[in-house]
XYZ file of N, CA, C and O in Angstrom:
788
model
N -55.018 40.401 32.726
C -54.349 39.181 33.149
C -54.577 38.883 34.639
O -55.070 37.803 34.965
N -54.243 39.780 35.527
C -54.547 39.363 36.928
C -56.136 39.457 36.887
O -56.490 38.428 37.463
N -56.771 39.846 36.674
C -58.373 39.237 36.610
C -58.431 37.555 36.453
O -58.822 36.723 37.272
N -57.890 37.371 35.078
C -57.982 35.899 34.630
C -57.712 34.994 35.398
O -58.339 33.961 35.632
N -56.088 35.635 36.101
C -55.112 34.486 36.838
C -56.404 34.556 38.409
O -56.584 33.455 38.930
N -56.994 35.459 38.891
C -58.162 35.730 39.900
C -58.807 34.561 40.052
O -58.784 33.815 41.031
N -59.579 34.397 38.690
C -60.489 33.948 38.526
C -60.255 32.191 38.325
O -61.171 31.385 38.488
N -58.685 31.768 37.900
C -57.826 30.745 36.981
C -57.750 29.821 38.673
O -58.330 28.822 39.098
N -56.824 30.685 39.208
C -56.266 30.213 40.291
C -57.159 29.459 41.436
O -56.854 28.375 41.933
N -58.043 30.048 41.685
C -59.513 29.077 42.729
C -59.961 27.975 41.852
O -60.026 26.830 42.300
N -60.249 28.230 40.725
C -61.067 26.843 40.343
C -59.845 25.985 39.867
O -60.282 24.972 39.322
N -58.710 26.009 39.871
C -57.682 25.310 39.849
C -57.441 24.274 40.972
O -57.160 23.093 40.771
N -57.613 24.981 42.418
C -57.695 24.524 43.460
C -59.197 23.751 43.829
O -59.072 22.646 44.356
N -60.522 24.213 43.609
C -61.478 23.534 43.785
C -61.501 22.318 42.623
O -61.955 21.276 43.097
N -61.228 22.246 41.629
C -60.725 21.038 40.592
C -60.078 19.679 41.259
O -60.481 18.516 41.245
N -58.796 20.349 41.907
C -57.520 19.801 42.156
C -58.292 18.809 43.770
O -58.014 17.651 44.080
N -59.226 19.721 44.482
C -59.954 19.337 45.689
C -61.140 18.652 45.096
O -61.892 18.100 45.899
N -61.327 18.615 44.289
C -63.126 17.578 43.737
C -62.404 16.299 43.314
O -62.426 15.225 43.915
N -61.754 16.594 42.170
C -60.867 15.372 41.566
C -59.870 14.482 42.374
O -59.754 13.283 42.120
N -59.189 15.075 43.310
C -59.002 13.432 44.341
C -59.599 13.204 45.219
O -58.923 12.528 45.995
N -61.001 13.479 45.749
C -61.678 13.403 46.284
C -62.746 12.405 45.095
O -63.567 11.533 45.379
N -62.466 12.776 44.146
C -63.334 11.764 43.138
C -62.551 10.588 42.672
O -63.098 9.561 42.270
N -61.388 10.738 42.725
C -60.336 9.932 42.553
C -60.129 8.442 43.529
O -59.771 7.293 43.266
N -60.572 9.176 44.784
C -60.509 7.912 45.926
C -61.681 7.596 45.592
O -61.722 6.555 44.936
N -62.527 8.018 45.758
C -64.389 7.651 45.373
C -64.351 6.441 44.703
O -64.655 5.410 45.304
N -63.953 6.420 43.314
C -63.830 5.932 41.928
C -62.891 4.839 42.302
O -63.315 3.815 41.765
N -61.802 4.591 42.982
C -60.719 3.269 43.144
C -61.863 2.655 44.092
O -61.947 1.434 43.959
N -62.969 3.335 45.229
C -63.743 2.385 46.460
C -64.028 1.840 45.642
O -63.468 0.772 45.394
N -65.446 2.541 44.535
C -66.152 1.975 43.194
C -65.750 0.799 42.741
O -66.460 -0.206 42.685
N -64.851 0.863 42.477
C -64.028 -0.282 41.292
C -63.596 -1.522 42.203
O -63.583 -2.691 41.818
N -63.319 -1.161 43.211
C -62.612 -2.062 44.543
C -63.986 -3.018 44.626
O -64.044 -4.248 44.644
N -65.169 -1.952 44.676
C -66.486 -3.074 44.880
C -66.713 -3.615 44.284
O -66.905 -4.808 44.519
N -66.882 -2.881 42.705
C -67.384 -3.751 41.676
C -66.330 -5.168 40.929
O -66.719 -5.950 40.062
N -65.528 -5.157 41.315
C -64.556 -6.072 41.336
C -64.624 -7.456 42.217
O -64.472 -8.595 41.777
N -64.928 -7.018 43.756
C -65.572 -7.870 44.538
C -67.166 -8.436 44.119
O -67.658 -9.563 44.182
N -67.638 -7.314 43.735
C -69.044 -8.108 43.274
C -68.744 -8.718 42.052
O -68.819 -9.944 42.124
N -68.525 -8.412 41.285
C -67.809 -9.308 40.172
C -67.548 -10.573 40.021
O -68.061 -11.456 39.334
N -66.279 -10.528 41.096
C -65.886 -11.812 41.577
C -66.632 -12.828 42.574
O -66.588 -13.974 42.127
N -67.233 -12.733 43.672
C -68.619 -12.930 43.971
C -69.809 -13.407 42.947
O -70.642 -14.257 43.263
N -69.771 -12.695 41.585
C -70.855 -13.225 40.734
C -70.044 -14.403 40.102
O -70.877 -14.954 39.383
N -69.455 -14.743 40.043
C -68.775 -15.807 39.711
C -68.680 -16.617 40.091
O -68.860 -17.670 39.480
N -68.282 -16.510 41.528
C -68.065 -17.983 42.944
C -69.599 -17.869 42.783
O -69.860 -18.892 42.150
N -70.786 -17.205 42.992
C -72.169 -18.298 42.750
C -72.172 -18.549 41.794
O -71.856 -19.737 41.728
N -72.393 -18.049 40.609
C -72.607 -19.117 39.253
C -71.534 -20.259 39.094
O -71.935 -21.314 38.602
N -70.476 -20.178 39.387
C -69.678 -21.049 38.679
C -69.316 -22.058 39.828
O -69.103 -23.245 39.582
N -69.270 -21.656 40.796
C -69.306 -23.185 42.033
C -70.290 -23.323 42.915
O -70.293 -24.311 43.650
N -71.520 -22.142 43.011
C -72.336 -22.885 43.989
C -73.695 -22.769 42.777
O -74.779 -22.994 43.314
N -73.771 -22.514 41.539
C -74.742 -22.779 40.455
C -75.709 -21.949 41.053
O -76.679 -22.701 41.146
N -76.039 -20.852 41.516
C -76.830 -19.705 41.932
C -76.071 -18.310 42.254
O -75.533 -17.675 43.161
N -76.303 -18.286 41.301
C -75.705 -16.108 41.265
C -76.914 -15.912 41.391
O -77.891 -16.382 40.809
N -76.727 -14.779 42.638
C -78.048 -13.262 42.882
C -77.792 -12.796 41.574
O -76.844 -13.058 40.833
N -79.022 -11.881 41.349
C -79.201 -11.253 40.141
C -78.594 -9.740 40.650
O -77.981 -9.013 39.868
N -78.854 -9.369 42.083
C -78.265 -8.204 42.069
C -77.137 -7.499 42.229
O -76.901 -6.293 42.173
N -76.074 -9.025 42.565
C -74.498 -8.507 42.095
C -74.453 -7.674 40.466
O -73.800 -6.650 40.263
N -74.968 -8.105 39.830
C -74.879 -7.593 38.475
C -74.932 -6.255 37.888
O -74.262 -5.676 37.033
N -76.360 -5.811 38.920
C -76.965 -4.196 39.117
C -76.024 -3.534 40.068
O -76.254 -2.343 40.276
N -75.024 -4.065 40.678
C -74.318 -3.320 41.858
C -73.469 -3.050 41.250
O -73.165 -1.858 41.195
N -72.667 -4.068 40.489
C -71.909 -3.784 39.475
C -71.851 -3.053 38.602
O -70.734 -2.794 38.155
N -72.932 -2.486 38.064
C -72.760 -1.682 36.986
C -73.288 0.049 37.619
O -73.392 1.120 37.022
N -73.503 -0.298 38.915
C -73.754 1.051 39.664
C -72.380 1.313 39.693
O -72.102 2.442 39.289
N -71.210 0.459 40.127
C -69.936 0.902 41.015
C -69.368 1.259 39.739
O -68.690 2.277 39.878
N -69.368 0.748 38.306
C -68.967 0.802 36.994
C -69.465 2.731 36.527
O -68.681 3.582 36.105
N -70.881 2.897 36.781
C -70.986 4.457 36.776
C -70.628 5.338 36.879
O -70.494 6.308 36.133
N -70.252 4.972 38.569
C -69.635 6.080 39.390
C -67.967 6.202 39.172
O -67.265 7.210 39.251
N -67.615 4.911 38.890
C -66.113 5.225 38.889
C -65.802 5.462 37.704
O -64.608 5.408 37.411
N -66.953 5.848 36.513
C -66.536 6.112 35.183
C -67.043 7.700 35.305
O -66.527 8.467 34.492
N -67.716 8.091 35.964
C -68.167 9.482 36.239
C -67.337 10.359 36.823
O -67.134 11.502 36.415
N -66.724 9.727 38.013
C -65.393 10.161 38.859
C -64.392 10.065 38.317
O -63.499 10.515 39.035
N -63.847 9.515 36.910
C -62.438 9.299 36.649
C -62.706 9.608 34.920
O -61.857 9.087 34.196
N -63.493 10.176 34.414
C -63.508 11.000 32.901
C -62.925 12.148 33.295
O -61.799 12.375 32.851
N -63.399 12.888 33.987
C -63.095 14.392 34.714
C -61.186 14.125 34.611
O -60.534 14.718 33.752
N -60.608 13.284 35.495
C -59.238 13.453 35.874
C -58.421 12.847 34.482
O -57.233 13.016 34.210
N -59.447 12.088 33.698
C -58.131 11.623 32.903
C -58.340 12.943 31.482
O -57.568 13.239 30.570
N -59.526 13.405 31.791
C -59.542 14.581 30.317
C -58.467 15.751 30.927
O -57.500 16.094 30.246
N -58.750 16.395 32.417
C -57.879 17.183 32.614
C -56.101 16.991 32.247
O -55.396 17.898 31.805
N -55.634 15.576 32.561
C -54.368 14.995 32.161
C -54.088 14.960 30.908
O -53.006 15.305 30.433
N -55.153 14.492 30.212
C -55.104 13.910 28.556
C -55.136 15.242 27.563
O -54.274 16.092 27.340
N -56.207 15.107 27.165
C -56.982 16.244 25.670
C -57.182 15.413 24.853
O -57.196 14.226 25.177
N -57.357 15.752 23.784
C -57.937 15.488 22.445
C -56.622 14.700 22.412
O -55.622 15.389 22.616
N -56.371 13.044 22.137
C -54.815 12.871 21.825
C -54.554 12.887 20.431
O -53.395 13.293 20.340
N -55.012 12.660 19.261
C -54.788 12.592 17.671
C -54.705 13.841 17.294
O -54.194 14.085 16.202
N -55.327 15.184 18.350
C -55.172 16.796 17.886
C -53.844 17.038 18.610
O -53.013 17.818 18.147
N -53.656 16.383 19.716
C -52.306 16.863 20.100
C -51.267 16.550 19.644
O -50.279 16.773 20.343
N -51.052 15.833 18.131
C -50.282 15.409 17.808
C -49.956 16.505 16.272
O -48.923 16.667 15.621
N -51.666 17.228 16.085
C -51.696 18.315 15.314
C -51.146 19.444 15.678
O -50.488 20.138 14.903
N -51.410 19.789 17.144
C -50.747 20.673 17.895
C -49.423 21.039 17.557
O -48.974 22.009 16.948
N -48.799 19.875 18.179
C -47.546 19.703 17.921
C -46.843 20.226 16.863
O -45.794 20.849 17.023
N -47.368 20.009 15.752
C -47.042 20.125 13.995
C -46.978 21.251 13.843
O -46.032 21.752 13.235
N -48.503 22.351 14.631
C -48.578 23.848 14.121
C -47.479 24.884 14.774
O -46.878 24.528 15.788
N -47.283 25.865 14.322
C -46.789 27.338 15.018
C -47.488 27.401 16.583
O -48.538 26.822 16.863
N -46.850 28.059 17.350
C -47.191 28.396 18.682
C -48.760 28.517 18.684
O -49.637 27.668 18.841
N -48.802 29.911 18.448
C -49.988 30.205 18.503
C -51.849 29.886 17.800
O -53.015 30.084 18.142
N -50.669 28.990 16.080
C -52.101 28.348 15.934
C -52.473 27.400 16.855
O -53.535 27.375 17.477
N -51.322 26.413 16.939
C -51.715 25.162 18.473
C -52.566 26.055 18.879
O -53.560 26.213 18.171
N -52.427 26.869 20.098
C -52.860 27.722 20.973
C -54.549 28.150 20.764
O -55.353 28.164 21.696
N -54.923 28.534 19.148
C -56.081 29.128 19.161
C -56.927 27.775 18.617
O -58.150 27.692 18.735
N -56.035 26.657 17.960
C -56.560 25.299 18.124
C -57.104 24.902 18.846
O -58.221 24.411 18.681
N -56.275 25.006 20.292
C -56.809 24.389 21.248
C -58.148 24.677 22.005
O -58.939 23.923 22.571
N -58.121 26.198 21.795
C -59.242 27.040 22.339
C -60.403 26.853 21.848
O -61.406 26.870 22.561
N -60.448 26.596 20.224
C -61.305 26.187 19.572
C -62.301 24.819 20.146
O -63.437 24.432 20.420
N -61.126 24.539 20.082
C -61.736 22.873 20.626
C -62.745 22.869 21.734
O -63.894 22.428 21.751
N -61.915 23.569 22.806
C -62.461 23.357 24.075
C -63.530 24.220 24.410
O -64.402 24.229 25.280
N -63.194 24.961 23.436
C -65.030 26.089 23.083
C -66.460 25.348 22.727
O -67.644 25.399 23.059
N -65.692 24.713 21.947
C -66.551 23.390 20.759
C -67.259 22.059 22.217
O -68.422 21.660 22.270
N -66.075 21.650 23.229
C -66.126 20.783 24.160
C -67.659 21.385 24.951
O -68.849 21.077 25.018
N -66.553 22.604 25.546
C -67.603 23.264 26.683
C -69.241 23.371 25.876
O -70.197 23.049 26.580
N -69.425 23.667 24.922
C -70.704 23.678 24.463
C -71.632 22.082 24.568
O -72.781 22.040 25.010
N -70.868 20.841 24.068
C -71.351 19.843 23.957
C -71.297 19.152 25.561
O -71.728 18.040 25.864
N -70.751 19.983 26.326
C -70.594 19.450 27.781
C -71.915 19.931 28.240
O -72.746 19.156 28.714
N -72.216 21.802 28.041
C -73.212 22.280 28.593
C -74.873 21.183 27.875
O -75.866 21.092 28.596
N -74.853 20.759 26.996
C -75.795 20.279 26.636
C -76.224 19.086 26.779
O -77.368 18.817 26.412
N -75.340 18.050 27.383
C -74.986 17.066 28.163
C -75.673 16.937 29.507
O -76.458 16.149 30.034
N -74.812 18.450 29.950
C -75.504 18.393 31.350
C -76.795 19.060 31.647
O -77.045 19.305 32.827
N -77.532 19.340 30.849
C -79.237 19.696 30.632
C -79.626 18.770 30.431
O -80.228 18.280 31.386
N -79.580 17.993 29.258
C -79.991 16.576 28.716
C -80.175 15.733 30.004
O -81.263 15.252 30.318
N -78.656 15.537 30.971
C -78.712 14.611 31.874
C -79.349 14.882 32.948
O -79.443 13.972 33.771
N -80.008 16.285 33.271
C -80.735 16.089 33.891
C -82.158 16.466 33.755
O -82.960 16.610 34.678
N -82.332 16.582 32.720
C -84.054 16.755 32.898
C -83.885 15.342 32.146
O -85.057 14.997 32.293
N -83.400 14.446 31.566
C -83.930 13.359 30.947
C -83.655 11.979 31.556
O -84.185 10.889 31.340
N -82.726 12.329 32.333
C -82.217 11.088 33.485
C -82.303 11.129 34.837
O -82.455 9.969 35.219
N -82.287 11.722 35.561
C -82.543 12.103 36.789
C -84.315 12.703 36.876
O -85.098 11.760 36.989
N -84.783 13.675 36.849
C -85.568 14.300 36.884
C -86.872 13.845 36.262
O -87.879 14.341 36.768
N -87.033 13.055 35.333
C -88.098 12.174 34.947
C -88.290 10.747 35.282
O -87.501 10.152 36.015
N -89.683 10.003 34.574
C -89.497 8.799 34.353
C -88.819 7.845 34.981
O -88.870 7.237 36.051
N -88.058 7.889 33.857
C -86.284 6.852 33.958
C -86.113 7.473 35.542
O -86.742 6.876 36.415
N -85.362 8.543 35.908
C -84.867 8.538 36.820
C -86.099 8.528 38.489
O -85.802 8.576 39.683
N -87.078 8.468 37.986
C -87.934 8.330 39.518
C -88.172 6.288 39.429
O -88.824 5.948 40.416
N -87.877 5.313 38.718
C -88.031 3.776 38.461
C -87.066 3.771 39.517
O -86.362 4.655 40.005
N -87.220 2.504 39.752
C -86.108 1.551 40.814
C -85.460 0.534 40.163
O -86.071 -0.004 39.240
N -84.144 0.077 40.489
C -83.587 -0.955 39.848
C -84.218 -1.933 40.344
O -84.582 -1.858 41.518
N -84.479 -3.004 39.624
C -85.492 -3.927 39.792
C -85.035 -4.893 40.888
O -85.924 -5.411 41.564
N -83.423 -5.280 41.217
C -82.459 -6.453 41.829
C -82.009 -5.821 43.194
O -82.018 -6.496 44.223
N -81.609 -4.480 43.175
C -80.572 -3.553 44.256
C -81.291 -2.772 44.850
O -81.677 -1.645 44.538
N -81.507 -3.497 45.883
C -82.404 -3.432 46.994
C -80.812 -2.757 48.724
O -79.608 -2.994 48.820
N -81.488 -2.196 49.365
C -80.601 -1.985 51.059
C -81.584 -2.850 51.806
O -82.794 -2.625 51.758
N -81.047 -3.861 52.509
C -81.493 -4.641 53.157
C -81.934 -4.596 54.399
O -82.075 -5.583 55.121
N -82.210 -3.255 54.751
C -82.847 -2.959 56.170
C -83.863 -3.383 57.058
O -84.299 -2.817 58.060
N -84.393 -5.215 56.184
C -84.905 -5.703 57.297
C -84.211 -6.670 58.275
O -84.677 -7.357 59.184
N -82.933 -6.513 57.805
C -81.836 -7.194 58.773
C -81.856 -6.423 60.234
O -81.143 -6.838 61.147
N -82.780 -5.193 60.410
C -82.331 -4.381 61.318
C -84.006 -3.799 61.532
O -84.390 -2.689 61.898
N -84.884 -5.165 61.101
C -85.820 -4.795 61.357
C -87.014 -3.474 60.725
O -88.176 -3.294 61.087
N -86.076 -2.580 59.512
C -87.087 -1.695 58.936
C -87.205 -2.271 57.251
O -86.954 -3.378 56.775
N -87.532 -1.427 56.832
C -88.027 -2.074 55.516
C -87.144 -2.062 54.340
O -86.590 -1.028 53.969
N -86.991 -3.299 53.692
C -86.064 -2.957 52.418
C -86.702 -1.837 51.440
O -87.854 -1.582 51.091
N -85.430 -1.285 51.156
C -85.549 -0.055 50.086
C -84.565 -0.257 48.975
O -83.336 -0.294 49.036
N -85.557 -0.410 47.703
C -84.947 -0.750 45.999
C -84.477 0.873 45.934
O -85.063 1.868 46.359
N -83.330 0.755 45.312
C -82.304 1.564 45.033
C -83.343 2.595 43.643
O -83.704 2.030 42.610
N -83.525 3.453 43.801
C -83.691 4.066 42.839
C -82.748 4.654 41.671
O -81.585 5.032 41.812
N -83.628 4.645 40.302
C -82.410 4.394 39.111
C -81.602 6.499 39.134
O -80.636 6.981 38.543
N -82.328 6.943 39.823
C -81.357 8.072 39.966
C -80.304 8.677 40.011
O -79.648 9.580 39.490
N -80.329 7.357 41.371
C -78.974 7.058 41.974
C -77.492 7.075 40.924
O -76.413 7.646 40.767
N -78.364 6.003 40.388
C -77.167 5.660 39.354
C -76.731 6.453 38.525
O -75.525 6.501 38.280
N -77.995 7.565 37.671
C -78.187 8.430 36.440
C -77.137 9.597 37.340
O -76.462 10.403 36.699
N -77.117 9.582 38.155
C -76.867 10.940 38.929
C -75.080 10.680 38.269
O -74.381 11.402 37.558
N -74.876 9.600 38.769
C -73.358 9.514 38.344
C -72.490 10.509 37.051
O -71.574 11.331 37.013
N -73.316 9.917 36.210
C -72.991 10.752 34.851
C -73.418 12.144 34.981
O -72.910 12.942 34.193
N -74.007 12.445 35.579
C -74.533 14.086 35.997
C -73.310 14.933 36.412
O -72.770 15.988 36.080
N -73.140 13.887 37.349
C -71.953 14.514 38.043
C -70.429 14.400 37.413
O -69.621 15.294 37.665
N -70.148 13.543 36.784
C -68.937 13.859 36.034
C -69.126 14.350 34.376
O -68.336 14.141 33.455
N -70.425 15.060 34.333
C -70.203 15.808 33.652
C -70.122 17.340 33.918
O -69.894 18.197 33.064
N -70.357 17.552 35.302
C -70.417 18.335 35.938
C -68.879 18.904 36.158
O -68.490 20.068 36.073
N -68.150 17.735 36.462
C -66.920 17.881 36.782
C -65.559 18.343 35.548
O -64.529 19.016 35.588
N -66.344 17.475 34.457
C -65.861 18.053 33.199
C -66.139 19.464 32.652
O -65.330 20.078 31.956
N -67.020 19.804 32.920
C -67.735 21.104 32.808
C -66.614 22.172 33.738
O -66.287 23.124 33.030
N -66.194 22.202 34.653
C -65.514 22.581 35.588
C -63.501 22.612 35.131
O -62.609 23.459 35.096
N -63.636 21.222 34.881
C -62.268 21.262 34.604
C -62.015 22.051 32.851
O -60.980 22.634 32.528
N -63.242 21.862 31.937
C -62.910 21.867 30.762
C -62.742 23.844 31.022
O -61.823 24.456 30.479
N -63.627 24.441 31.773
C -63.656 25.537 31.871
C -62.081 26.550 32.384
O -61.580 27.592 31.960
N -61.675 25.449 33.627
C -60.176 25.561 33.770
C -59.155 25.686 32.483
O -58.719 26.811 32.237
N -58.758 24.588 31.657
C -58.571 24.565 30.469
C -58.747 25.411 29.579
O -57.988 25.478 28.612
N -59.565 26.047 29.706
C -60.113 26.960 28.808
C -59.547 28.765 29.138
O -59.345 29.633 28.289
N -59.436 28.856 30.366
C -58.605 29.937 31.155
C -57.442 29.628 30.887
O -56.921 30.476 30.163
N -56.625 28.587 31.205
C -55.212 28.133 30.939
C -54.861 28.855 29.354
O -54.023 29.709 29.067
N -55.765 28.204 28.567
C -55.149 28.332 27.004
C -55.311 30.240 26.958
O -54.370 30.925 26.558
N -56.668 30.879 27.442
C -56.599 32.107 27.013
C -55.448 32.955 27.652
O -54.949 33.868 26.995
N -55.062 32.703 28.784
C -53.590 33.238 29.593
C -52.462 32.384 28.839
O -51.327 32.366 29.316
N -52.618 32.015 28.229
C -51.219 31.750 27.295
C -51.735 32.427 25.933
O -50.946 33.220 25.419
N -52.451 32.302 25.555
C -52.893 33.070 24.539
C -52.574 34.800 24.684
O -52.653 35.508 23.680
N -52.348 35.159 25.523
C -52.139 36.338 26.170
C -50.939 37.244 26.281
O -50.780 38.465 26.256
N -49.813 35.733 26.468
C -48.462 35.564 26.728
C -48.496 35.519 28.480
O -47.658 36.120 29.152
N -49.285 34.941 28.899
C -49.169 34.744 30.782
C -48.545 33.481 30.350
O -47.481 34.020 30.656
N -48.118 32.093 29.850
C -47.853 31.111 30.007
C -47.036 30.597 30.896
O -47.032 29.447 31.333
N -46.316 31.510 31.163
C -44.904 32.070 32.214
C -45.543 31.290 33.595
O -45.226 30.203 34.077
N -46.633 32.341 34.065
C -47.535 32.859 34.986
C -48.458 31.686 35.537
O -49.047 31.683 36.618
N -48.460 30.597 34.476
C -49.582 29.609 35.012
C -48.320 28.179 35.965
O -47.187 27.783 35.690
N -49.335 27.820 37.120
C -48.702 26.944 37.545
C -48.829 25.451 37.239
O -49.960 25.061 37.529
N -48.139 24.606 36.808
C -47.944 23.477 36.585
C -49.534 23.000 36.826
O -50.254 23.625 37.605
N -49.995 21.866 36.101
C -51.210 21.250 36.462
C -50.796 20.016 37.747
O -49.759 19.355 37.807
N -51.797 19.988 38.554
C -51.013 18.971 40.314
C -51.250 17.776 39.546
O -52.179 17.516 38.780
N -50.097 16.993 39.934
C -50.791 15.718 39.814
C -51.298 14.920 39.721
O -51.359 14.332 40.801
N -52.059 14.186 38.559
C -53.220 13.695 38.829
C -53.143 12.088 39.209
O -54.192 11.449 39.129
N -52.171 11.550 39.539
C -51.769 10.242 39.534
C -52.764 9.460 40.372
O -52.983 9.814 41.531
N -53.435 8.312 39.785
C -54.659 7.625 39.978
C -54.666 6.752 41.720
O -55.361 5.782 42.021
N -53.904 7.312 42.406
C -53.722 6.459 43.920
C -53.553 5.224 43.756
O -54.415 4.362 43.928
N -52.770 5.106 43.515
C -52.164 3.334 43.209
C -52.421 2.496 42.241
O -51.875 1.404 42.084
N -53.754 3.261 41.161
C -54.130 2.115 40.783
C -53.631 1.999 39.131
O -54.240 1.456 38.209
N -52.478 2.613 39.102
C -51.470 2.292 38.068
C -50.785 1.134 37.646
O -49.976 1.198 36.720
């Protein structure tokens, strides 16, 4: 048990330190893509010329803040239609239920995050440029640079990365209750979305 809780307790804290740190990330994200959004609108709809690359910015800021905020709402959530199975069973089947699951998770996570990166990042697809989302650095005299589609692929990399991390947490949690530590584990922190409730 104190091995587990060793091992439980840091990535509890590096979780708790990635995830609102991904948390603010993910509200900038959304804050932009909202403005660009709205922006794609005031040109099409009153000055009859929308840029094409509000659209691509948009669905960059849509990435990232869906990459940054799967991680915090699975750690909060779970499976919700099994937790309602949970509920139904004896202590300990819940318990080896749950483990099951997240055995079952962590596997389809690890394969996710191979997939995402030798097939999205690391090839092809991920060495192209978005064709519209460009940095405009000849405002400043050097050369514009098209956003490469990496950029974007990387997003999902990374919150599966993060899921990978938290699901692994989860997965310590259930075996220290499985154990009878349940006592022993501390409350999960807060995950409350910074205002944007």
């Amino acid at each position: 048990m104190p091995v587990l809780l060793g091992v439980l307790w840091p990535l509890e804290k590096l979780n708790t330190t990635l995830l609102a740190i991904g948390r603010i990330a993910a509200v900038i994200a959304l804050a932009i893509m909202v403005a660009l959004i709205l922006g794609q609108v005031f040109f099409r709809y009153v000055l009859n010329d929308a840029p094409n690359w509000t659209e691509e910015a948009a669905r960059f800021g849509m990435l990232w803040m869906t990459g940054l905020m799967a991680p915090v709402a699975y750690r909060r959530g779970g499976f919700v239609s099994i937790d309602m199975l949970e509920r139904a069973l004896p202590r300990l089947m819940a318990a080896l239920l749950s483990l099951v699951l997240l055995t079952i998770t962590m596997w389809v996570l690890l394969i996710l995050w191979e997939r995402g990166l030798n097939n999205h990042i690391d090839t092809m697809s991920g060495r192209g440029r978005l064709p519209a989302l460009r940095l405009p650095l000849d405002i400043f005299g050097g050369d514009t640079i098209r956003f490469r589609n990496w950029w974007m692929f990387a997003s999902l990399w990374v919150g599966i990365s993060l899921l990978i991390l938290v699901n692994a947490e989860l997965m310590l949690r259930q075996i220290v209750t499985l154990l009878g530590g349940a006592d022993r584990l501390r409350p999960l922190p807060g995950t409350d979305a910074v205002g944007a409730e």
